[in-house]
Short mmCIF file of C-alpha atoms and ligand atoms in Angstrom, two decimals:
data_model
loop_
_atom_site.label_atom_id
_atom_site.label_comp_id
_atom_site.label_asym_id
_atom_site.label_seq_id
_atom_site.Cartn_x
_atom_site.Cartn_y
_atom_site.Cartn_z
CA UNK A 210 -21.50 22.67 20.34
CA UNK A 211 -18.95 25.45 19.78
CA UNK A 212 -15.44 24.94 18.45
CA UNK A 213 -12.42 26.79 19.87
CA UNK A 214 -10.80 27.69 16.54
CA UNK A 215 -7.90 29.55 18.11
CA UNK A 216 -6.90 26.55 20.23
CA UNK A 217 -7.16 24.16 17.28
CA UNK A 218 -5.08 26.43 15.05
CA UNK A 219 -2.38 26.65 17.71
CA UNK A 220 -2.12 22.83 17.93
CA UNK A 221 -2.14 22.44 14.15
CA UNK A 222 0.60 25.02 13.69
CA UNK A 223 2.81 23.29 16.25
CA UNK A 224 2.15 19.91 14.65
CA UNK A 225 2.80 20.89 11.04
CA UNK A 226 6.33 22.12 11.63
CA UNK A 227 8.43 23.23 8.63
CA UNK A 228 11.35 20.92 9.40
CA UNK A 229 9.60 17.97 11.01
CA UNK A 230 7.02 15.26 10.47
CA UNK A 231 4.83 12.97 12.53
CA UNK A 232 5.63 9.40 13.58
CA UNK A 233 2.77 6.92 13.29
CA UNK A 234 3.31 4.38 16.09
CA UNK A 235 -0.37 3.53 16.36
CA UNK A 236 -0.48 0.08 14.79
CA UNK A 237 -3.22 -1.97 16.44
CA UNK A 238 -2.06 -4.98 18.43
CA UNK A 239 -3.06 -7.22 15.53
CA UNK A 240 -1.05 -5.19 12.96
CA UNK A 241 1.96 -4.93 15.28
CA UNK A 242 1.90 -8.69 15.96
CA UNK A 243 1.68 -9.38 12.23
CA UNK A 244 4.87 -7.39 11.69
CA UNK A 245 6.58 -9.11 14.61
CA UNK A 246 5.56 -12.52 13.21
CA UNK A 247 7.65 -11.86 10.08
CA UNK A 248 10.70 -11.89 12.39
CA UNK A 249 9.47 -14.63 14.74
CA UNK A 250 9.12 -12.07 17.54
CA UNK A 251 6.32 -13.26 19.87
CA UNK A 252 3.35 -10.85 19.76
CA UNK A 253 3.07 -10.21 23.49
CA UNK A 254 2.10 -7.01 25.30
CA UNK A 255 5.61 -6.82 26.78
CA UNK A 256 7.29 -7.13 23.36
CA UNK A 257 5.08 -4.39 21.94
CA UNK A 258 6.04 -2.24 24.94
CA UNK A 259 9.76 -2.95 24.48
CA UNK A 260 9.55 -2.08 20.81
CA UNK A 261 7.67 1.19 21.36
CA UNK A 262 10.12 2.10 24.13
CA UNK A 263 13.01 1.53 21.72
CA UNK A 264 11.46 4.03 19.28
CA UNK A 265 10.31 6.66 21.74
CA UNK A 266 13.44 6.86 23.89
CA UNK A 267 15.70 7.21 20.83
CA UNK A 268 17.75 10.34 21.59
CA UNK A 269 16.80 13.51 19.67
CA UNK A 270 13.63 12.27 17.93
CA UNK A 271 12.15 15.66 18.86
CA UNK A 272 14.50 17.29 16.32
CA UNK A 273 12.58 15.54 13.52
CA UNK A 274 9.09 14.78 14.83
CA UNK A 275 6.54 17.23 16.16
CA UNK A 276 4.03 14.54 17.12
CA UNK A 277 3.62 10.80 17.62
CA UNK A 278 0.38 8.90 17.07
CA UNK A 279 -0.12 6.19 19.70
CA UNK A 280 -2.48 3.25 20.09
CA UNK A 281 -4.80 2.74 23.06
CA UNK A 282 -2.48 0.15 24.62
CA UNK A 283 0.62 2.29 24.06
CA UNK A 284 -0.71 5.55 25.54
CA UNK A 285 -1.10 3.66 28.84
CA UNK A 286 2.34 1.97 28.76
CA UNK A 287 5.63 3.08 30.30
CA UNK A 288 9.37 2.68 29.96
CA UNK A 289 11.26 0.09 31.97
CA UNK A 290 12.20 2.96 34.32
CA UNK A 291 8.54 3.62 35.01
CA UNK A 292 7.93 6.79 32.97
CA UNK A 293 4.67 6.80 31.01
CA UNK A 294 5.34 7.08 27.27
CA UNK A 295 2.97 10.03 27.16
CA UNK A 296 4.96 11.82 29.88
CA UNK A 297 8.21 11.08 28.07
CA UNK A 298 6.86 12.62 24.86
CA UNK A 299 5.54 15.65 26.71
CA UNK A 300 8.95 16.14 28.31
CA UNK A 301 10.54 16.05 24.86
CA UNK A 302 8.05 18.65 23.58
CA UNK A 303 6.42 16.16 21.21
CA UNK A 304 2.63 16.29 20.81
CA UNK A 305 0.64 13.19 21.69
CA UNK A 306 -1.78 11.80 19.14
CA UNK A 307 -4.10 8.84 19.45
CA UNK A 308 -5.79 6.50 16.99
CA UNK A 309 -9.47 6.61 17.93
CA UNK A 310 -11.14 4.45 15.31
CA UNK A 311 -11.74 0.83 16.25
CA UNK A 312 -10.61 -0.74 12.99
CA UNK A 313 -12.55 -1.89 9.95
CA UNK A 314 -15.62 -4.06 9.38
CA UNK A 315 -17.29 -5.27 6.15
CA UNK A 316 -19.32 -2.55 4.46
CA UNK A 317 -22.11 -5.09 4.02
CA UNK A 318 -22.27 -8.82 4.84
CA UNK A 319 -19.87 -10.64 2.48
CA UNK A 320 -18.55 -7.37 1.05
CA UNK A 321 -14.84 -7.07 0.29
CA UNK A 322 -15.06 -3.37 1.06
CA UNK A 323 -14.94 -1.95 4.56
CA UNK A 324 -16.18 0.84 6.76
CA UNK A 325 -14.57 2.14 9.93
CA UNK A 326 -15.87 1.20 13.40
CA UNK A 327 -15.99 3.29 16.55
CA UNK A 328 -18.27 6.29 16.04
CA UNK A 329 -20.89 5.33 18.67
CA UNK A 330 -18.92 5.84 21.88
CA UNK A 331 -16.34 8.19 20.37
CA UNK A 332 -17.10 11.22 22.53
CA UNK A 333 -16.57 9.45 25.84
CA UNK A 334 -13.32 7.83 24.65
CA UNK A 335 -12.05 11.22 23.50
CA UNK A 336 -12.65 12.60 26.95
CA UNK A 337 -10.39 9.90 28.45
CA UNK A 338 -7.59 10.54 25.93
CA UNK A 339 -7.76 14.27 26.59
CA UNK A 340 -7.15 13.55 30.27
CA UNK A 341 -4.03 11.69 29.11
CA UNK A 342 -2.77 14.85 27.34
CA UNK A 343 -3.57 13.80 23.78
CA UNK A 344 -3.95 16.87 21.58
CA UNK A 345 -4.68 15.25 18.25
CA UNK A 346 -6.42 12.13 16.98
CA UNK A 347 -6.53 9.87 13.94
CA UNK A 348 -9.32 7.99 12.14
CA UNK A 349 -8.53 5.72 9.18
CA UNK A 350 -10.80 4.64 6.36
CA UNK A 351 -9.51 2.21 3.73
CA UNK A 352 -10.47 2.07 0.05
CA UNK A 353 -9.72 -0.96 -2.14
CA UNK A 354 -8.86 -0.23 -5.77
CA UNK A 355 -9.84 -2.19 -8.88
CA UNK A 356 -11.50 -1.29 -12.19
CA UNK A 357 -14.82 -1.05 -10.34
CA UNK A 358 -13.81 -0.30 -6.74
CA UNK A 359 -14.20 1.62 -4.56
CA UNK A 360 -17.99 1.66 -4.81
CA UNK A 361 -19.96 4.89 -4.41
CA UNK A 362 -21.40 3.47 -1.20
CA UNK A 363 -17.95 2.82 0.30
CA UNK A 364 -16.83 6.36 -0.51
CA UNK A 365 -20.07 7.93 0.71
CA UNK A 366 -20.30 6.07 4.03
CA UNK A 367 -16.63 6.33 4.95
CA UNK A 368 -16.41 10.03 4.16
CA UNK A 369 -19.54 10.66 6.20
CA UNK A 370 -17.96 8.82 9.16
CA UNK A 371 -14.67 10.71 8.76
CA UNK A 372 -16.53 14.03 8.84
CA UNK A 373 -18.71 13.11 11.83
CA UNK A 374 -15.60 11.98 13.68
CA UNK A 375 -13.72 15.19 12.83
CA UNK A 376 -16.57 17.37 14.10
CA UNK A 377 -16.83 15.56 17.45
CA UNK A 378 -13.05 15.72 17.93
CA UNK A 379 -13.00 19.47 17.29
CA UNK A 380 -15.85 19.97 19.76
CA UNK A 381 -13.70 18.18 22.34
CA UNK A 382 -10.83 20.62 21.70
CA UNK A 383 -8.48 18.29 19.83
CA UNK A 384 -7.23 18.33 16.24
CA UNK A 385 -8.59 15.55 14.02
CA UNK A 386 -6.39 13.86 11.47
CA UNK A 387 -8.57 12.35 8.74
CA UNK A 388 -6.98 9.42 6.92
CA UNK A 389 -8.73 8.17 3.78
CA UNK A 390 -6.21 5.53 2.71
CA UNK A 391 -6.32 4.46 -0.93
CA UNK A 392 -4.85 0.98 -0.64
CA UNK A 393 -1.76 -0.12 -2.52
CA UNK A 394 -2.89 -3.75 -2.89
CA UNK A 395 -3.54 -4.76 -6.49
CA UNK A 396 -2.15 -4.25 -9.95
CA UNK A 397 -3.84 -0.93 -10.75
CA UNK A 398 -2.01 1.77 -12.64
CA UNK A 399 -0.97 5.10 -11.17
CA UNK A 400 -3.63 6.74 -13.34
CA UNK A 401 -6.34 4.60 -11.72
CA UNK A 402 -4.98 5.48 -8.26
CA UNK A 403 -5.19 9.14 -9.22
CA UNK A 404 -8.85 8.91 -10.27
CA UNK A 405 -9.78 7.11 -7.04
CA UNK A 406 -7.82 9.50 -4.79
CA UNK A 407 -9.49 12.47 -6.45
CA UNK A 408 -12.97 11.02 -6.04
CA UNK A 409 -12.37 10.20 -2.39
CA UNK A 410 -10.91 13.62 -1.53
CA UNK A 411 -13.70 15.44 -3.34
CA UNK A 412 -16.36 13.54 -1.36
CA UNK A 413 -14.41 13.91 1.87
CA UNK A 414 -14.22 17.71 1.72
CA UNK A 415 -17.91 17.90 0.78
CA UNK A 416 -18.75 15.86 3.89
CA UNK A 417 -16.45 17.98 6.07
CA UNK A 418 -18.22 21.10 4.85
CA UNK A 419 -21.63 19.57 5.51
CA UNK A 420 -20.64 18.82 9.11
CA UNK A 421 -19.14 22.31 9.53
CA UNK A 422 -15.67 21.05 10.36
CA UNK A 423 -13.15 23.87 10.80
CA UNK A 424 -10.52 23.11 8.15
CA UNK A 425 -7.83 25.27 9.77
CA UNK A 426 -7.92 22.87 12.72
CA UNK A 427 -7.81 19.68 10.68
CA UNK A 428 -5.02 17.61 9.14
CA UNK A 429 -5.47 15.48 6.05
CA UNK A 430 -3.45 12.25 6.14
CA UNK A 431 -3.48 10.98 2.60
CA UNK A 432 -1.91 8.35 0.37
CA UNK A 433 0.56 9.46 -2.25
CA UNK A 434 -0.68 8.70 -5.76
CA UNK A 435 1.26 5.53 -6.65
CA UNK A 436 0.63 2.43 -8.78
CA UNK A 437 -0.60 -0.77 -7.07
CA UNK A 438 2.00 -2.97 -5.38
CA UNK A 439 1.55 -5.67 -8.09
CA UNK A 440 1.50 -3.27 -11.04
CA UNK A 441 3.86 -4.05 -13.90
CA UNK A 442 5.65 -0.72 -13.65
CA UNK A 443 6.67 1.17 -10.54
CA UNK A 444 6.10 4.84 -11.26
CA UNK A 445 9.06 7.21 -11.15
CA UNK A 446 9.37 9.62 -8.23
CA UNK A 447 8.71 12.50 -10.62
CA UNK A 448 5.45 10.96 -11.85
CA UNK A 449 4.28 10.16 -8.32
CA UNK A 450 5.00 13.74 -7.32
CA UNK A 451 3.29 15.23 -10.37
CA UNK A 452 0.06 13.24 -9.89
CA UNK A 453 0.03 13.69 -6.11
CA UNK A 454 0.58 17.45 -6.39
CA UNK A 455 -2.16 17.80 -9.01
CA UNK A 456 -4.71 15.86 -6.97
CA UNK A 457 -3.96 17.74 -3.78
CA UNK A 458 -3.97 21.20 -5.36
CA UNK A 459 -7.30 20.48 -7.02
CA UNK A 460 -9.09 18.93 -4.05
CA UNK A 461 -7.66 20.23 -0.77
CA UNK A 462 -8.95 23.70 0.15
CA UNK A 463 -6.14 26.24 0.74
CA UNK A 464 -7.13 26.96 4.35
CA UNK A 465 -6.75 23.29 5.46
CA UNK A 466 -4.42 22.97 8.47
CA UNK A 467 -1.89 20.67 6.80
CA UNK A 468 -1.34 17.61 4.65
CA UNK A 469 0.66 14.57 5.79
CA UNK A 470 1.38 11.31 3.99
CA UNK A 471 1.06 7.70 5.02
CA UNK A 472 3.51 5.28 3.41
CA UNK A 473 1.01 2.47 2.79
CA UNK A 474 3.56 -0.30 2.21
CA UNK A 475 5.94 1.58 -0.08
CA UNK A 476 9.51 0.63 0.72
CA UNK A 477 11.26 3.22 2.90
CA UNK A 478 13.58 4.49 0.14
CA UNK A 479 10.78 4.85 -2.42
CA UNK A 480 8.56 6.73 0.05
CA UNK A 481 11.48 8.96 1.08
CA UNK A 482 12.29 10.09 -2.45
CA UNK A 483 8.64 10.42 -3.42
CA UNK A 484 8.23 12.79 -0.49
CA UNK A 485 11.26 14.77 -1.59
CA UNK A 486 9.92 15.20 -5.13
CA UNK A 487 6.45 16.15 -3.89
CA UNK A 488 8.02 18.79 -1.63
CA UNK A 489 10.13 20.02 -4.55
CA UNK A 490 6.96 20.82 -6.52
CA UNK A 491 5.81 23.20 -3.76
CA UNK A 492 5.13 25.64 -2.31
CA UNK A 493 1.56 24.57 -1.66
CA UNK A 494 -1.14 26.54 0.19
CA UNK A 495 -0.57 24.16 3.16
CA UNK A 496 2.53 22.47 4.55
CA UNK A 497 3.14 18.87 3.40
CA UNK A 498 5.10 16.39 5.49
CA UNK A 499 5.40 12.72 6.48
CA UNK A 500 3.38 10.69 8.93
CA UNK A 501 4.73 7.26 8.07
CA UNK A 502 4.73 4.13 10.13
CA UNK A 503 6.40 1.39 8.03
CA UNK A 504 8.62 3.69 5.96
CA UNK A 505 10.10 5.09 9.20
CA UNK A 506 10.18 1.95 11.30
CA UNK A 507 11.07 -0.90 8.91
CA UNK A 508 14.89 -0.57 9.05
CA UNK A 509 14.77 -0.38 12.86
CA UNK A 510 12.54 -3.43 13.14
CA UNK A 511 14.82 -5.31 10.71
CA UNK A 512 17.76 -4.61 13.01
CA UNK A 513 16.02 -5.15 16.35
CA UNK A 514 14.68 -8.70 15.89
CA UNK A 515 13.38 -8.60 19.45
CA UNK A 516 16.90 -8.63 20.98
CA UNK A 517 18.05 -6.10 23.60
CA UNK A 518 21.58 -6.31 22.22
CA UNK A 519 20.30 -4.82 18.91
CA UNK A 520 18.58 -1.78 20.42
CA UNK A 521 21.50 0.60 19.74
CA UNK A 522 21.75 -0.35 16.06
CA UNK A 523 17.96 -0.18 15.62
CA UNK A 524 17.87 3.30 17.15
CA UNK A 525 20.69 4.45 14.87
CA UNK A 526 18.72 3.35 11.81
CA UNK A 527 15.53 4.86 13.16
CA UNK A 528 17.01 8.32 13.77
CA UNK A 529 18.67 8.19 10.35
CA UNK A 530 15.25 7.53 8.71
CA UNK A 531 13.73 10.42 10.66
CA UNK A 532 16.53 12.77 9.66
CA UNK A 533 16.33 11.79 5.97
CA UNK A 534 12.57 12.25 5.89
CA UNK A 535 12.84 15.60 7.65
CA UNK A 536 15.23 16.65 4.86
CA UNK A 537 12.93 15.22 2.19
CA UNK A 538 9.91 17.19 3.44
CA UNK A 539 12.05 20.29 2.74
CA UNK A 540 13.07 18.93 -0.73
CA UNK A 541 16.70 18.70 0.36
CA UNK A 542 17.63 15.23 -0.91
CA UNK A 543 19.30 14.26 -4.15
CA UNK A 544 18.41 11.03 -6.00
CA UNK A 545 20.28 8.00 -4.76
CA UNK A 546 22.28 10.08 -2.31
CA UNK A 547 20.55 10.65 0.91
CA UNK A 548 21.93 13.57 2.77
CA UNK A 549 23.25 16.07 0.23
CA UNK A 550 20.98 19.08 0.01
CA UNK A 551 20.19 20.72 -3.31
CA UNK A 552 21.67 23.96 -2.04
CA UNK A 553 24.79 22.31 -0.71
CA UNK A 554 25.43 20.36 -3.93
CA UNK A 555 24.78 23.47 -6.03
CA UNK A 556 27.42 25.23 -3.92
CA UNK A 557 29.92 22.41 -4.44
CA UNK A 558 29.30 22.44 -8.21
CA UNK A 559 29.77 26.23 -8.29
CA UNK A 560 33.09 25.95 -6.47
CA UNK A 561 34.26 23.29 -8.94
CA UNK A 562 33.64 25.54 -11.98
CA UNK A 563 35.34 28.54 -10.32
CA UNK A 564 38.39 26.31 -9.78
CA UNK A 565 38.38 25.14 -13.43
CA UNK A 566 38.14 28.76 -14.63
CA UNK A 567 40.99 29.75 -12.32
CA UNK A 568 43.25 26.97 -13.69
CA UNK A 569 42.46 27.96 -17.32
CA UNK A 570 43.29 31.61 -16.62
CA UNK A 571 46.49 30.54 -14.86
CA UNK A 572 47.52 28.40 -17.88
CA UNK A 573 46.83 31.30 -20.28
CA UNK A 574 48.78 33.78 -18.17
CA UNK A 575 51.73 31.43 -17.82
P1 LIG B 106 2.06 3.39 6.99
O1 LIG B 106 2.96 4.57 6.81
O2 LIG B 106 2.79 2.13 7.28
O3 LIG B 106 1.06 3.26 5.87
O4 LIG B 106 1.19 3.65 8.29
C1 LIG B 106 0.46 4.81 8.44
C2 LIG B 106 -0.36 4.75 9.64
O5 LIG B 106 -1.03 5.67 9.97
C3 LIG B 106 -0.30 3.50 10.47
O6 LIG B 106 -1.15 3.51 11.52
#
């Protein structure tokens, strides 16, 4: 089947915007309920709807996000006022994405490793989502890390599935986001994470080539290269950026549509500043930006606690996270500060020295 390259490039260009990122709001019901459980929020369909409404109706999200990835339940849900979430996003000029994999299953019986489900009936499901105005899709594979994992088989089979998925999505006229997540769980070093990420990306792009996927109409959603969550040392932002930039430059072909990052369980501040440092090492042949779920949503969820009276505060924290990350993807944050842009602070410093010079001259003259 033919691929409409022009159409795919147009969607990709709109999605990978220079000042924006992508919100991942596509947690499965199980994942969403798990997060709610940490706050004793009952994991009901109505609570998931209320929470997603809180995020999506936040005023001005369209200033910072070009797209939102939804879950099957969410793409069919609506606001309390009766507007479908997908219509709301369309009205705000935000592209609608949809998670189309069906989660993970053991790679083999009793295996700790996984492969992604959902390839069999993918084409017919895509057709339904297209009718609902989705323009891009996501498929996640997960790779455990240890001294011996991931196995060759896990890499091989998951990359093959990612590539088959991407090809079918492009034939349907939508942009595939391929997400090979190198998991944070474990005590592995950042160097081990780098080796694994490289291996996975190398295999992934080989598989994409084999299945004749059009790279200009594809988005890579990747992990940053970070040490495991139980590692003795948390790597500095500079080291994360250095390793991530090296791996990406070596393994992601220049004509790929764009690169976005998942946050994978990093805390929101760590992910934010890692993104800033990665952006600061650019320019790259492709745009890099965020597509976080937890690192964008965690402060809002902390504040919401399932209570309507907390919606305003939660939305304030949510829009602040979006704004900060939109600055970080342009390398405009300073360590520990938040808002101050490199250019702005350089200007302030310059003004300070001019003033000092002026005072010295004045003292000499007088
Ligand atoms: P995290 O940023 O929390 O890793 O989530 C990414 C994602 O795609 C969730 O569906």
